[in-house]
Short mmCIF file of C-alpha atoms in Angstrom, two decimals:
data_model
loop_
_atom_site.label_atom_id
_atom_site.label_comp_id
_atom_site.label_asym_id
_atom_site.label_seq_id
_atom_site.Cartn_x
_atom_site.Cartn_y
_atom_site.Cartn_z
CA MET A 29 -22.99 -11.19 306.04
CA LEU A 30 -25.41 -12.75 303.57
CA THR A 31 -28.01 -10.64 301.80
CA ARG A 32 -31.50 -11.80 300.90
CA ASP A 33 -30.37 -12.67 297.36
CA ALA A 34 -27.67 -14.95 298.74
CA ILE A 35 -30.11 -16.52 301.20
CA LEU A 36 -32.50 -17.33 298.34
CA ARG A 37 -29.71 -19.30 296.65
CA HIS A 38 -29.34 -21.51 299.73
CA ILE A 39 -32.84 -22.38 300.93
CA PRO A 40 -35.97 -23.77 299.23
CA HIS A 41 -38.19 -20.92 300.52
CA GLN A 42 -38.48 -18.55 297.57
CA GLY A 43 -40.10 -15.21 296.79
CA ALA A 44 -42.40 -13.82 299.45
CA SER A 45 -42.27 -17.15 301.31
CA CYS A 46 -38.68 -16.43 302.36
CA LEU A 47 -38.95 -14.51 305.63
CA LEU A 48 -35.25 -13.68 306.10
CA ASP A 49 -33.52 -10.48 304.97
CA ALA A 50 -29.94 -11.14 306.07
CA ALA A 51 -27.70 -13.55 307.94
CA THR A 52 -25.40 -11.44 310.09
CA ARG A 53 -23.19 -14.18 311.54
CA TRP A 54 -22.83 -17.95 311.64
CA ASP A 55 -20.42 -20.64 312.73
CA GLU A 56 -20.55 -24.45 312.90
CA THR A 57 -23.32 -24.50 315.52
CA SER A 58 -25.33 -21.28 315.26
CA LEU A 59 -26.66 -18.58 312.95
CA GLU A 60 -28.07 -15.11 313.51
CA ALA A 61 -30.47 -13.67 310.95
CA THR A 62 -32.63 -10.56 310.69
CA THR A 63 -35.91 -9.71 309.06
CA ARG A 64 -37.93 -6.60 308.35
CA LEU A 65 -40.65 -8.56 306.56
CA HIS A 66 -42.76 -8.93 309.71
CA ASN A 67 -44.21 -5.46 309.04
CA ASP A 68 -44.79 -5.97 305.31
CA PRO A 69 -48.56 -5.80 304.59
CA ALA A 70 -47.99 -8.24 301.71
CA ASN A 71 -46.41 -10.89 303.96
CA PRO A 72 -48.08 -14.16 302.85
CA TYR A 73 -48.17 -15.44 306.43
CA ARG A 74 -50.47 -12.64 307.63
CA VAL A 75 -53.85 -13.65 309.01
CA ALA A 76 -56.51 -10.96 308.58
CA ASP A 77 -54.78 -7.76 309.65
CA HIS A 78 -51.80 -9.11 311.63
CA LEU A 79 -48.83 -11.49 311.66
CA PRO A 80 -49.41 -14.15 314.31
CA PRO A 81 -46.48 -14.92 316.61
CA ILE A 82 -46.53 -18.59 315.56
CA THR A 83 -45.02 -17.35 312.27
CA GLY A 84 -41.82 -16.89 314.26
CA ILE A 85 -41.38 -20.67 314.16
CA GLU A 86 -41.33 -20.51 310.35
CA MET A 87 -38.75 -17.70 310.50
CA ALA A 88 -36.59 -19.71 312.87
CA MET A 89 -36.74 -22.90 310.86
CA GLN A 90 -35.86 -21.00 307.69
CA ALA A 91 -32.80 -19.75 309.60
CA ALA A 92 -32.06 -23.36 310.59
CA ALA A 93 -32.35 -24.41 306.93
CA LEU A 94 -29.93 -21.66 305.99
CA HIS A 95 -27.52 -22.72 308.73
CA GLY A 96 -27.69 -26.31 307.51
CA ALA A 97 -27.01 -25.24 303.93
CA LEU A 98 -24.04 -23.09 304.96
CA THR A 99 -22.41 -25.72 307.19
CA ALA A 100 -23.36 -29.00 305.52
CA HIS A 101 -20.73 -31.12 303.87
CA GLU A 102 -23.40 -32.55 301.61
CA THR A 103 -26.68 -31.09 300.39
CA ARG A 104 -29.89 -32.74 301.50
CA GLN A 105 -33.21 -30.98 301.92
CA GLY A 106 -34.79 -31.64 305.29
CA TRP A 107 -38.31 -31.47 306.71
CA LEU A 108 -39.50 -29.94 309.94
CA THR A 109 -40.97 -32.83 311.89
CA SER A 110 -41.67 -31.33 315.31
CA VAL A 111 -41.48 -28.27 317.50
CA ARG A 112 -41.28 -28.45 321.27
CA ASP A 113 -41.17 -26.21 324.29
CA VAL A 114 -42.40 -23.19 322.31
CA LEU A 115 -43.03 -20.15 324.49
CA ILE A 116 -44.69 -17.12 322.92
CA HIS A 117 -44.29 -13.76 324.66
CA CYS A 118 -46.24 -11.41 322.34
CA ASP A 119 -49.67 -11.08 320.72
CA ARG A 120 -48.38 -10.41 317.20
CA LEU A 121 -45.12 -10.00 315.31
CA ASP A 122 -46.05 -6.97 313.21
CA ASN A 123 -45.28 -3.97 315.35
CA PRO A 124 -44.13 -0.68 313.75
CA ALA A 125 -41.95 -0.01 316.81
CA TRP A 126 -39.87 -3.04 315.83
CA ASP A 127 -38.01 -2.10 312.66
CA SER A 128 -36.34 -5.52 312.54
CA LEU A 129 -36.44 -8.84 314.35
CA THR A 130 -33.45 -11.04 315.18
CA ILE A 131 -33.60 -14.80 314.82
CA ILE A 132 -30.95 -16.97 316.46
CA VAL A 133 -30.78 -20.71 315.88
CA THR A 134 -28.38 -23.03 317.68
CA ARG A 135 -27.88 -26.62 316.59
CA LYS A 136 -27.82 -28.75 319.71
CA HIS A 137 -27.77 -32.17 318.05
CA GLN A 138 -26.76 -33.47 314.64
CA ALA A 139 -26.91 -36.95 313.18
CA HIS A 140 -27.01 -38.38 309.66
CA SER A 141 -30.81 -38.56 309.93
CA GLY A 142 -31.40 -34.99 311.13
CA MET A 143 -30.73 -32.24 313.60
CA ILE A 144 -32.29 -30.38 316.49
CA TYR A 145 -32.18 -26.59 316.77
CA ASP A 146 -33.02 -24.29 319.65
CA PHE A 147 -34.34 -20.94 318.46
CA THR A 148 -35.20 -17.46 319.70
CA LEU A 149 -36.83 -14.47 318.07
CA THR A 150 -36.20 -11.06 319.63
CA ALA A 151 -37.27 -7.46 319.08
CA PRO A 152 -34.65 -4.69 318.73
CA SER A 153 -34.74 -4.03 322.49
CA ALA A 154 -33.64 -7.67 322.99
CA ARG A 155 -37.17 -8.45 324.20
CA LEU A 156 -37.77 -12.17 323.76
CA LEU A 157 -40.80 -12.70 321.53
CA LEU A 158 -40.64 -16.45 320.98
CA GLY A 159 -38.40 -19.40 321.74
CA GLY A 160 -38.42 -23.16 321.34
CA THR A 161 -36.86 -26.22 319.75
CA GLY A 162 -37.36 -27.65 316.25
CA THR A 163 -36.42 -31.04 314.84
CA VAL A 164 -35.46 -31.44 311.19
CA MET A 165 -35.30 -34.87 309.61
CA LEU A 166 -33.12 -35.58 306.59
CA PRO A 167 -33.59 -38.30 303.98
CA THR A 168 -31.40 -41.29 304.75
CA ASP A 169 -31.76 -43.21 301.49
CA LYS A 170 -29.62 -42.07 298.62
CA PRO A 171 -31.34 -42.17 295.20
CA SER A 172 -30.09 -44.90 292.89
#
């Protein structure tokens, strides 16, 4: 298991912008992470008085970034270039009944130029809150 401090050493999202608390398991193709930050009133992704469900995409892609950092044979920072097939099944992510959320990312394609991850975000009851696919592009030119 990776704690938040360890996660912060692996991804570019720092301070309050990092939405992950722990990585509970990972292998070459997938990673499971958890967060309790969805109920934090100081969450920087809040809009007015709530955390919109679209923020789940950010959570998932941070988990994908962490997975890439943990399994990469070389370090290259990537950029989210698209999300597809996103289905949202809730009105908001901040819900006191949900003490933590689980994020699962599964890499379904990898190439030198990037990767594609499927993702899900679930409540403790295993209720699906959000799912979709994100594409991350990596720089292909090496600096001289």
